[in-house]
Coordinates of N, CA and C in Angstrom, one line a residue:
X16 N 93.0 216.8 -13.8 CA 93.3 215.7 -12.8 C 94.3 216.3 -11.7
X17 N 95.3 217.1 -12.2 CA 96.3 217.6 -11.3 C 95.7 218.6 -10.3
X18 N 94.7 219.4 -10.8 CA 94.0 220.4 -9.9 C 93.2 219.7 -8.9
X19 N 92.5 218.6 -9.4 CA 91.7 217.8 -8.5 C 92.5 217.2 -7.4
X20 N 93.7 216.6 -7.7 CA 94.6 216.0 -6.7 C 95.0 217.1 -5.7
X21 N 95.4 218.2 -6.2 CA 95.8 219.3 -5.3 C 94.7 219.7 -4.4
X22 N 93.5 219.9 -4.9 CA 92.4 220.2 -4.0 C 92.1 219.2 -2.9
X23 N 92.2 217.9 -3.3 CA 92.0 216.8 -2.4 C 93.1 216.8 -1.3
X24 N 94.4 217.0 -1.7 CA 95.5 217.0 -0.8 C 95.3 218.2 0.2
X25 N 94.9 219.3 -0.3 CA 94.6 220.5 0.6 C 93.5 220.2 1.6
X26 N 92.5 219.5 1.1 CA 91.3 219.2 2.0 C 91.8 218.3 3.1
X27 N 92.5 217.2 2.7 CA 92.9 216.2 3.7 C 93.9 216.8 4.7
X28 N 94.8 217.7 4.2 CA 95.7 218.4 5.1 C 95.0 219.2 6.1
X29 N 94.0 220.0 5.6 CA 93.2 220.8 6.5 C 92.5 220.0 7.5
X30 N 91.9 218.9 7.1 CA 91.1 218.1 8.0 C 92.0 217.5 9.1
X31 N 93.3 217.1 8.7 CA 94.2 216.5 9.7 C 94.6 217.5 10.7
X32 N 94.8 218.8 10.3 CA 95.2 219.8 11.2 C 94.0 220.2 12.1
X33 N 92.8 220.1 11.5 CA 91.6 220.5 12.2 C 91.2 219.6 13.3
X34 N 91.8 218.4 13.4 CA 91.5 217.4 14.4 C 91.7 218.0 15.8
X35 N 90.7 217.9 16.7 CA 90.8 218.5 18.0 C 90.1 217.6 19.0
X36 N 90.7 217.5 20.2 CA 90.0 216.7 21.2 C 88.8 217.4 21.7
X37 N 87.7 216.6 21.9 CA 86.5 217.1 22.5 C 86.5 217.2 24.0
X38 N 87.6 216.8 24.6 CA 87.6 216.8 26.1 C 88.1 218.1 26.6
X39 N 87.4 218.8 27.4 CA 87.8 220.1 27.9 C 88.9 220.0 28.9
X40 N 89.5 221.1 29.1 CA 90.6 221.2 30.1 C 90.0 221.3 31.5
X41 N 90.7 220.6 32.4 CA 90.3 220.6 33.8 C 91.3 221.5 34.6
X42 N 92.2 222.1 33.9 CA 93.2 223.0 34.5 C 92.8 224.4 34.5
X43 N 92.5 225.1 35.6 CA 92.1 226.5 35.6 C 93.2 227.4 34.9
X44 N 92.7 228.2 34.0 CA 93.6 229.1 33.3 C 94.3 228.5 32.1
X45 N 93.9 227.3 31.7 CA 94.5 226.6 30.6 C 93.4 226.2 29.6
X46 N 93.3 226.8 28.4 CA 92.3 226.5 27.5 C 92.6 225.4 26.5
X47 N 93.8 224.9 26.6 CA 94.2 223.8 25.7 C 93.3 222.6 26.0
X48 N 92.6 222.0 25.0 CA 91.7 220.9 25.2 C 92.4 219.7 25.8
X49 N 91.7 218.9 26.6 CA 92.2 217.7 27.2 C 93.4 217.9 28.1
X50 N 93.5 219.1 28.7 CA 94.6 219.3 29.6 C 94.2 218.9 31.0
X51 N 95.1 218.2 31.7 CA 94.8 217.7 33.0 C 96.1 217.6 33.8
X52 N 96.0 217.8 35.1 CA 97.2 217.5 36.0 C 97.1 216.1 36.3
X53 N 98.2 215.3 36.0 CA 98.2 213.9 36.3 C 99.1 213.6 37.5
X54 N 99.9 214.5 37.9 CA 100.8 214.3 39.1 C 101.2 215.6 39.7
X55 N 101.3 215.7 41.0 CA 101.7 216.9 41.7 C 102.4 216.4 43.0
X56 N 103.6 216.9 43.2 CA 104.3 216.5 44.4 C 104.0 217.4 45.5
X57 N 104.7 217.2 46.7 CA 104.4 217.9 47.9 C 104.7 219.4 47.8
X58 N 105.7 219.7 46.8 CA 106.1 221.1 46.7 C 105.2 221.8 45.6
X59 N 104.2 221.1 45.0 CA 103.4 221.7 44.1 C 103.9 221.7 42.6
X60 N 105.0 221.0 42.4 CA 105.5 220.8 41.1 C 104.7 219.8 40.4
X61 N 104.2 220.2 39.2 CA 103.2 219.3 38.5 C 103.6 218.8 37.2
X62 N 102.9 217.7 36.8 CA 103.0 217.1 35.5 C 101.7 217.2 34.8
X63 N 101.6 217.9 33.7 CA 100.3 218.1 33.0 C 100.4 217.5 31.6
X64 N 99.3 217.0 31.2 CA 99.1 216.5 29.8 C 98.1 217.3 29.1
X65 N 98.1 217.2 27.7 CA 97.1 217.9 27.0 C 97.3 217.8 25.5
X66 N 96.4 218.5 24.7 CA 96.6 218.5 23.3 C 97.7 219.5 23.0
X67 N 98.2 219.6 21.7 CA 99.2 220.5 21.4 C 98.6 221.9 21.4
X68 N 99.4 222.9 22.0 CA 98.9 224.3 21.9 C 99.0 224.8 20.5
X69 N 98.0 225.4 20.0 CA 97.9 225.8 18.6 C 97.9 227.3 18.3
X70 N 98.2 228.0 19.4 CA 98.3 229.5 19.2 C 99.3 230.1 20.2
X71 N 99.7 231.3 19.9 CA 100.6 232.0 20.8 C 100.0 232.2 22.1
X72 N 98.6 232.4 22.1 CA 97.9 232.7 23.3 C 97.9 231.5 24.3
X73 N 97.8 230.3 23.7 CA 97.8 229.1 24.5 C 99.2 228.8 25.0
X74 N 100.2 229.1 24.2 CA 101.6 228.9 24.7 C 101.8 229.9 25.9
X75 N 101.3 231.1 25.8 CA 101.5 232.1 26.8 C 100.7 231.6 28.1
X76 N 99.6 230.9 27.9 CA 98.9 230.3 29.1 C 99.8 229.4 29.9
X77 N 100.6 228.6 29.2 CA 101.5 227.6 29.8 C 102.5 228.4 30.6
X78 N 103.1 229.4 30.0 CA 104.1 230.2 30.7 C 103.5 230.9 32.0
X79 N 102.3 231.4 31.8 CA 101.6 232.1 32.9 C 101.2 231.2 34.1
X80 N 101.0 229.9 33.8 CA 100.7 228.9 34.8 C 102.0 228.4 35.5
X81 N 103.1 228.8 35.1 CA 104.4 228.4 35.7 C 105.0 227.2 35.1
X82 N 104.5 226.7 34.0 CA 105.1 225.6 33.3 C 106.5 226.0 32.9
X83 N 107.5 225.2 33.2 CA 108.9 225.5 32.9 C 109.5 224.6 31.9
X84 N 108.8 223.5 31.5 CA 109.3 222.6 30.5 C 108.2 222.1 29.7
X85 N 108.4 222.0 28.4 CA 107.4 221.4 27.5 C 108.0 220.2 26.7
X86 N 107.3 219.1 26.8 CA 107.8 217.9 26.1 C 106.8 217.6 24.9
X87 N 107.3 217.7 23.7 CA 106.5 217.4 22.5 C 106.8 216.0 22.1
X88 N 105.8 215.2 22.3 CA 105.9 213.7 22.1 C 105.2 213.3 20.8
X89 N 105.7 213.6 19.7 CA 105.1 213.4 18.4 C 106.0 213.7 17.3
X90 N 105.7 213.1 16.1 CA 106.4 213.4 14.9 C 105.9 214.7 14.3
X91 N 106.8 215.4 13.6 CA 106.5 216.7 13.0 C 106.0 216.3 11.6
X92 N 104.8 216.5 11.2 CA 104.3 216.1 9.9 C 104.1 217.3 8.9
X93 N 103.8 218.4 9.4 CA 103.5 219.6 8.5 C 104.2 220.9 9.0
X94 N 105.3 220.7 9.8 CA 106.0 221.9 10.3 C 105.4 222.4 11.6
X95 N 104.4 221.7 12.2 CA 103.7 222.3 13.3 C 104.6 222.3 14.6
X96 N 105.5 221.3 14.7 CA 106.4 221.3 15.8 C 107.4 222.5 15.8
X97 N 107.9 222.7 14.6 CA 108.8 223.9 14.5 C 108.1 225.2 14.8
X98 N 106.8 225.3 14.4 CA 106.0 226.5 14.7 C 105.8 226.6 16.2
X99 N 105.5 225.5 16.8 CA 105.3 225.5 18.3 C 106.5 226.0 19.0
X100 N 107.7 225.4 18.6 CA 108.9 225.7 19.3 C 109.2 227.2 19.1
X101 N 108.9 227.8 18.0 CA 109.1 229.2 17.8 C 108.2 230.0 18.8
X102 N 106.9 229.6 18.9 CA 106.0 230.2 19.8 C 106.5 230.1 21.3
X103 N 107.0 228.9 21.6 CA 107.6 228.7 23.0 C 108.7 229.6 23.3
X104 N 109.6 229.7 22.3 CA 110.8 230.6 22.5 C 110.4 232.1 22.7
X105 N 109.4 232.5 21.9 CA 108.9 233.8 22.0 C 108.3 234.1 23.4
X106 N 107.7 233.0 23.9 CA 107.1 233.2 25.3 C 108.1 233.1 26.4
X107 N 109.3 232.8 26.1 CA 110.4 232.8 27.1 C 111.0 231.5 27.4
X108 N 110.5 230.4 26.8 CA 111.1 229.1 27.0 C 112.5 229.0 26.3
X109 N 113.4 228.5 27.0 CA 114.8 228.4 26.5 C 114.9 227.0 25.7
X110 N 116.0 226.9 25.0 CA 116.1 225.6 24.3 C 116.1 224.4 25.2
X111 N 116.7 224.6 26.4 CA 116.8 223.5 27.4 C 115.4 223.2 28.0
X112 N 114.5 224.1 27.9 CA 113.1 223.9 28.4 C 112.2 223.3 27.4
X113 N 112.7 222.9 26.3 CA 111.8 222.3 25.2 C 112.5 221.0 24.8
X114 N 111.7 219.9 24.8 CA 112.2 218.6 24.4 C 111.3 218.1 23.3
X115 N 111.8 217.7 22.2 CA 111.0 217.1 21.1 C 111.4 215.6 20.9
X116 N 110.5 214.7 21.2 CA 110.8 213.3 20.9 C 109.8 212.8 19.9
X117 N 110.3 212.5 18.7 CA 109.4 212.2 17.5 C 108.8 210.8 17.6
X118 N 107.9 210.6 18.5 CA 107.2 209.3 18.7 C 106.1 209.2 17.8
X119 N 106.0 208.2 16.9 CA 104.9 208.0 16.0 C 103.7 207.4 16.6
X120 N 102.5 207.6 16.0 CA 101.3 207.1 16.5 C 100.9 205.7 16.0
X121 N 101.6 205.3 15.0 CA 101.3 203.9 14.4 C 102.6 203.3 14.0
X122 N 102.5 202.0 13.5 CA 103.6 201.3 13.0 C 104.8 201.2 14.0
X123 N 104.4 200.9 15.2 CA 105.4 200.7 16.3 C 105.9 199.3 16.4
X124 N 106.4 198.8 15.3 CA 106.8 197.4 15.2 C 108.2 197.2 15.7
X125 N 109.0 198.2 15.9 CA 110.3 198.1 16.4 C 110.2 198.5 17.9
X126 N 110.1 197.4 18.8 CA 109.9 197.7 20.2 C 111.0 198.5 20.8
X127 N 112.2 198.1 20.5 CA 113.4 198.7 21.1 C 113.4 200.2 20.8
X128 N 113.1 200.6 19.6 CA 113.1 202.0 19.3 C 112.0 202.8 20.0
X129 N 110.8 202.1 20.1 CA 109.6 202.8 20.8 C 109.9 202.8 22.3
X130 N 110.5 201.8 22.8 CA 110.9 201.7 24.2 C 111.9 202.8 24.5
X131 N 112.9 203.0 23.7 CA 114.0 204.0 23.9 C 113.4 205.4 24.0
X132 N 112.5 205.7 23.0 CA 111.9 207.0 23.0 C 111.0 207.2 24.2
X133 N 110.3 206.2 24.7 CA 109.4 206.3 25.8 C 110.3 206.5 27.1
X134 N 111.4 205.8 27.3 CA 112.2 206.0 28.4 C 112.8 207.4 28.4
X135 N 113.2 207.9 27.2 CA 113.7 209.3 27.1 C 112.6 210.2 27.6
X136 N 111.4 210.0 27.2 CA 110.3 210.9 27.7 C 110.1 210.9 29.2
X137 N 110.1 209.7 29.7 CA 109.9 209.5 31.2 C 111.0 210.1 31.9
X138 N 112.3 210.0 31.4 CA 113.4 210.6 32.0 C 113.3 212.2 32.0
X139 N 112.7 212.7 30.9 CA 112.5 214.2 30.9 C 111.6 214.6 32.0
X140 N 110.5 213.9 32.1 CA 109.5 214.2 33.2 C 110.1 214.1 34.6
X141 N 110.8 213.0 34.8 CA 111.5 212.8 36.1 C 112.5 213.8 36.4
X142 N 113.3 214.2 35.5 CA 114.4 215.2 35.7 C 113.7 216.6 35.9
X143 N 112.7 216.8 35.3 CA 112.0 218.1 35.4 C 111.5 218.2 36.9
X144 N 110.9 217.2 37.4 CA 110.4 217.2 38.8 C 111.5 217.3 39.8
X145 N 112.6 216.6 39.5 CA 113.8 216.7 40.4 C 114.3 218.1 40.5
X146 N 114.1 218.9 39.4 CA 114.6 220.3 39.4 C 113.4 221.2 39.9
X147 N 112.3 220.6 40.3 CA 111.2 221.3 40.7 C 110.6 222.3 39.6
X148 N 110.6 221.7 38.4 CA 110.0 222.4 37.3 C 108.8 221.7 36.8
X149 N 107.7 222.4 36.8 CA 106.4 221.8 36.3 C 106.6 221.6 34.8
X150 N 106.0 220.5 34.3 CA 106.1 220.1 32.9 C 104.8 219.8 32.2
X151 N 104.7 220.2 31.0 CA 103.5 219.9 30.2 C 103.9 219.1 29.0
X152 N 103.2 218.0 28.7 CA 103.6 217.2 27.6 C 102.4 216.9 26.7
X153 N 102.6 216.7 25.4 CA 101.5 216.5 24.5 C 101.9 215.8 23.2
X154 N 100.9 215.3 22.5 CA 101.2 214.8 21.1 C 100.4 215.8 20.2
X155 N 99.5 215.3 19.3 CA 98.8 216.2 18.5 C 97.4 216.5 19.1
X156 N 96.6 215.5 19.2 CA 95.3 215.7 19.8 C 95.2 215.5 21.3
X157 N 96.3 214.9 21.9 CA 96.3 214.8 23.3 C 95.6 213.6 23.8
X158 N 95.4 212.6 23.0 CA 94.6 211.4 23.4 C 95.3 210.1 23.4
X159 N 96.0 209.8 22.3 CA 96.6 208.4 22.1 C 98.0 208.4 22.6
X160 N 98.9 209.0 22.0 CA 100.3 209.0 22.4 C 100.4 209.7 23.8
X161 N 99.7 210.8 24.0 CA 99.7 211.5 25.3 C 99.1 210.6 26.4
X162 N 98.0 209.9 26.1 CA 97.4 208.9 27.0 C 98.4 207.8 27.4
X163 N 99.1 207.3 26.3 CA 100.1 206.2 26.5 C 101.1 206.7 27.5
X164 N 101.7 207.9 27.3 CA 102.8 208.3 28.1 C 102.2 208.7 29.5
X165 N 101.0 209.2 29.6 CA 100.4 209.6 30.9 C 100.2 208.3 31.7
X166 N 99.7 207.3 31.1 CA 99.5 206.0 31.8 C 100.7 205.4 32.3
X167 N 101.8 205.4 31.5 CA 103.1 204.9 32.0 C 103.7 205.7 33.1
X168 N 103.6 207.1 32.9 CA 104.1 207.9 34.0 C 103.3 207.7 35.3
X169 N 102.0 207.5 35.2 CA 101.2 207.2 36.3 C 101.6 205.9 37.0
X170 N 102.0 204.9 36.3 CA 102.5 203.7 36.9 C 103.9 203.8 37.5
X171 N 104.8 204.5 36.8 CA 106.1 204.7 37.3 C 106.1 205.6 38.6
X172 N 105.2 206.6 38.6 CA 105.2 207.4 39.8 C 104.3 206.9 40.9
X173 N 103.6 205.7 40.6 CA 102.7 205.0 41.5 C 101.5 205.8 41.8
X174 N 101.1 206.7 40.9 CA 99.8 207.4 40.9 C 98.7 206.4 40.7
X175 N 99.0 205.4 39.8 CA 98.1 204.3 39.6 C 98.7 203.0 40.1
X176 N 97.8 202.2 40.7 CA 98.3 201.0 41.4 C 98.4 199.8 40.4
X177 N 97.7 199.9 39.3 CA 97.8 198.8 38.3 C 97.7 199.2 36.9
X178 N 98.1 198.3 36.0 CA 98.1 198.6 34.6 C 96.6 198.8 34.1
X179 N 95.7 198.1 34.7 CA 94.3 198.2 34.4 C 93.8 199.6 34.8
X180 N 94.1 200.0 36.0 CA 93.6 201.3 36.5 C 94.1 202.4 35.6
X181 N 95.4 202.4 35.3 CA 96.0 203.5 34.4 C 95.3 203.5 33.1
X182 N 95.0 202.3 32.5 CA 94.4 202.2 31.2 C 93.0 202.7 31.2
X183 N 92.2 202.3 32.2 CA 90.8 202.7 32.2 C 90.7 204.2 32.7
X184 N 91.3 204.5 33.8 CA 91.1 205.9 34.4 C 91.8 207.0 33.8
X185 N 93.0 206.7 33.3 CA 93.8 207.8 32.7 C 93.7 207.8 31.1
X186 N 93.8 206.7 30.5 CA 93.9 206.6 29.1 C 92.5 206.6 28.4
X187 N 91.6 205.6 28.7 CA 90.3 205.6 28.1 C 89.4 206.8 28.5
X188 N 89.5 207.2 29.7 CA 88.7 208.3 30.2 C 89.0 209.6 29.5
X189 N 90.2 209.7 28.9 CA 90.6 210.9 28.3 C 90.9 210.8 26.8
X190 N 90.1 209.8 26.2 CA 90.1 209.8 24.8 C 91.0 208.8 24.1
X191 N 91.7 207.9 24.8 CA 92.6 207.0 24.2 C 91.8 206.0 23.3
X192 N 92.2 205.8 22.1 CA 91.5 205.0 21.0 C 90.0 205.2 21.1
X193 N 89.2 204.2 21.3 CA 87.8 204.3 21.3 C 87.2 205.0 22.5
X194 N 88.1 205.4 23.4 CA 87.6 206.2 24.6 C 87.0 207.5 24.2
X195 N 87.4 208.0 23.0 CA 86.7 209.1 22.3 C 85.8 208.6 21.3
X196 N 84.5 208.5 21.6 CA 83.5 207.9 20.6 C 83.4 208.7 19.4
X197 N 83.8 209.9 19.4 CA 83.7 210.7 18.2 C 85.0 210.8 17.3
X198 N 85.9 210.0 17.7 CA 87.2 209.9 16.9 C 86.8 209.7 15.4
X199 N 87.2 210.6 14.5 CA 86.6 210.6 13.1 C 87.1 209.4 12.3
X200 N 88.2 208.8 12.5 CA 88.7 207.8 11.6 C 88.8 206.5 12.4
X201 N 88.0 205.5 12.1 CA 88.0 204.2 12.8 C 89.3 203.5 12.6
X202 N 89.9 203.7 11.5 CA 91.2 203.0 11.3 C 92.2 203.4 12.2
X203 N 92.1 204.6 12.8 CA 93.0 205.1 13.8 C 92.9 204.2 15.0
X204 N 91.7 203.9 15.5 CA 91.5 203.0 16.6 C 92.1 201.6 16.4
X205 N 91.9 201.1 15.2 CA 92.5 199.8 14.8 C 94.0 199.8 14.9
X206 N 94.6 200.9 14.4 CA 96.1 201.0 14.4 C 96.6 201.1 15.9
X207 N 95.9 201.9 16.7 CA 96.3 202.0 18.1 C 96.2 200.7 18.8
X208 N 95.2 199.9 18.6 CA 95.0 198.6 19.2 C 96.1 197.6 18.7
X209 N 96.5 197.8 17.5 CA 97.4 196.9 16.8 C 98.9 197.1 17.4
X210 N 99.3 198.4 17.6 CA 100.7 198.6 17.9 C 100.9 199.4 19.2
X211 N 100.1 200.5 19.5 CA 100.4 201.3 20.6 C 100.0 200.6 21.9
X212 N 98.8 200.0 21.9 CA 98.4 199.3 23.2 C 99.3 198.2 23.6
X213 N 99.7 197.3 22.7 CA 100.7 196.3 23.0 C 102.0 196.9 23.6
X214 N 102.4 198.0 23.0 CA 103.7 198.7 23.4 C 103.5 199.2 24.9
X215 N 102.3 199.7 25.1 CA 102.0 200.2 26.5 C 102.1 199.0 27.5
X216 N 101.5 197.9 27.1 CA 101.5 196.8 28.1 C 102.9 196.2 28.3
X217 N 103.7 196.2 27.2 CA 105.0 195.7 27.4 C 105.9 196.7 28.2
X218 N 105.7 198.0 28.0 CA 106.4 199.0 28.8 C 106.0 198.9 30.2
X219 N 104.7 198.6 30.5 CA 104.2 198.5 31.9 C 104.9 197.4 32.6
X220 N 105.1 196.3 31.9 CA 105.8 195.1 32.5 C 107.2 195.5 32.7
X221 N 107.8 196.1 31.8 CA 109.2 196.5 31.9 C 109.5 197.4 33.1
X222 N 108.6 198.4 33.2 CA 108.7 199.4 34.3 C 108.5 198.8 35.7
X223 N 107.5 197.9 35.7 CA 107.2 197.2 37.0 C 108.4 196.4 37.4
X224 N 109.0 195.7 36.5 CA 110.2 194.8 36.8 C 111.4 195.7 37.2
X225 N 111.5 196.8 36.6 CA 112.6 197.8 36.9 C 112.4 198.3 38.3
X226 N 111.2 198.7 38.7 CA 110.9 199.2 40.0 C 111.1 198.1 41.1
X227 N 110.7 196.9 40.8 CA 110.9 195.9 41.8 C 112.4 195.5 42.0
X228 N 113.2 195.8 41.0 CA 114.6 195.5 41.1 C 115.4 196.7 41.6
X229 N 114.7 197.8 41.8 CA 115.4 199.0 42.3 C 116.2 199.7 41.2
X230 N 115.8 199.5 39.9 CA 116.5 200.1 38.8 C 116.0 201.5 38.5
X231 N 116.9 202.3 37.8 CA 116.5 203.6 37.4 C 116.0 203.6 35.9
X232 N 115.4 204.7 35.5 CA 114.9 204.8 34.1 C 116.2 204.9 33.2
X233 N 116.4 203.9 32.4 CA 117.5 203.9 31.5 C 117.2 203.1 30.3
X234 N 117.8 203.6 29.1 CA 117.4 202.9 27.9 C 117.9 201.5 27.8
X235 N 118.9 201.1 28.7 CA 119.3 199.7 28.7 C 118.2 198.8 29.1
X236 N 117.1 199.3 29.7 CA 116.0 198.5 30.1 C 115.3 197.9 28.8
X237 N 115.6 198.5 27.7 CA 114.9 198.2 26.4 C 115.6 197.0 25.7
X238 N 116.6 196.5 26.3 CA 117.4 195.4 25.6 C 116.6 194.2 25.4
X239 N 115.7 193.9 26.3 CA 114.9 192.6 26.1 C 113.4 193.0 26.1
X240 N 112.8 192.6 25.0 CA 111.4 192.8 24.8 C 110.5 191.9 25.7
X241 N 109.6 192.4 26.5 CA 108.8 191.6 27.4 C 107.8 190.8 26.5
X242 N 107.4 189.6 27.0 CA 106.4 188.8 26.3 C 105.1 188.9 26.9
X243 N 104.1 189.2 26.1 CA 102.7 189.4 26.6 C 102.0 188.0 26.7
X244 N 101.4 187.7 27.8 CA 100.7 186.5 28.0 C 99.2 186.8 28.4
X245 N 98.7 187.9 27.8 CA 97.3 188.3 28.1 C 96.6 188.6 26.8
X246 N 95.3 188.6 26.9 CA 94.4 188.9 25.8 C 94.4 190.4 25.6
X247 N 94.7 190.8 24.4 CA 94.7 192.2 24.1 C 93.2 192.8 24.1
X248 N 92.2 191.9 23.9 CA 90.9 192.3 23.8 C 90.4 192.9 25.2
X249 N 91.1 192.5 26.2 CA 90.8 193.0 27.6 C 91.1 194.5 27.6
X250 N 92.1 195.0 26.8 CA 92.5 196.3 26.8 C 92.0 197.1 25.6
X251 N 90.7 197.3 25.6 CA 90.1 198.1 24.5 C 89.1 199.0 25.2
X252 N 89.2 200.3 24.9 CA 88.3 201.3 25.4 C 86.9 201.2 24.7
X253 N 85.9 201.4 25.4 CA 84.6 201.3 24.8 C 84.0 202.7 24.6
X254 N 83.8 203.1 23.4 CA 83.3 204.4 23.1 C 81.8 204.6 23.4

């Protein structure tokens, strides 16, 4: 029985690591799946999203493209974050050029904590642009948490005019929940709809209110949780 359990654990661990986005990169010179430029200012400083780089070669591609900051927006489950950070440092990224925010993909029942981590991530992106440093951010597969953050950055930067547009064009189109019809585990979609999507909608309300009031990105924005008065069924991607 012990051997059987060990084999099963090994199989599940391998399958989890083997998960990969089926969306190809649209960034020339970057082979990391689901990589896209979601924002670029007049000076050419860009914000890119994608799946996690899983080799030294892919990390080197980021450096070769002129990426100067990498934001890792995910929890470390099997040491993969530590491994990536080692690869990044080998490729020339300094400690200040690497940010790890351990944002979970499910069980986001503490809004204030989720909001705080999201604001931190948006601040990292904003400060990187202010320094004219191009930035690449990712979760594991580059679809759910990455899509969530990309959608919110698109709203804050006014790349997208509405919550609906960001959800459909940025998130669903690039694999968010059922936007990837080949997502292997349907319970993942259910979990995303249960916690991450409501968090996205609440954050969108919060950021819109902050912008209208002329406020800056600050964790104090998270002190009051917005109330949703919309049907969540409207915000489901169709695979």
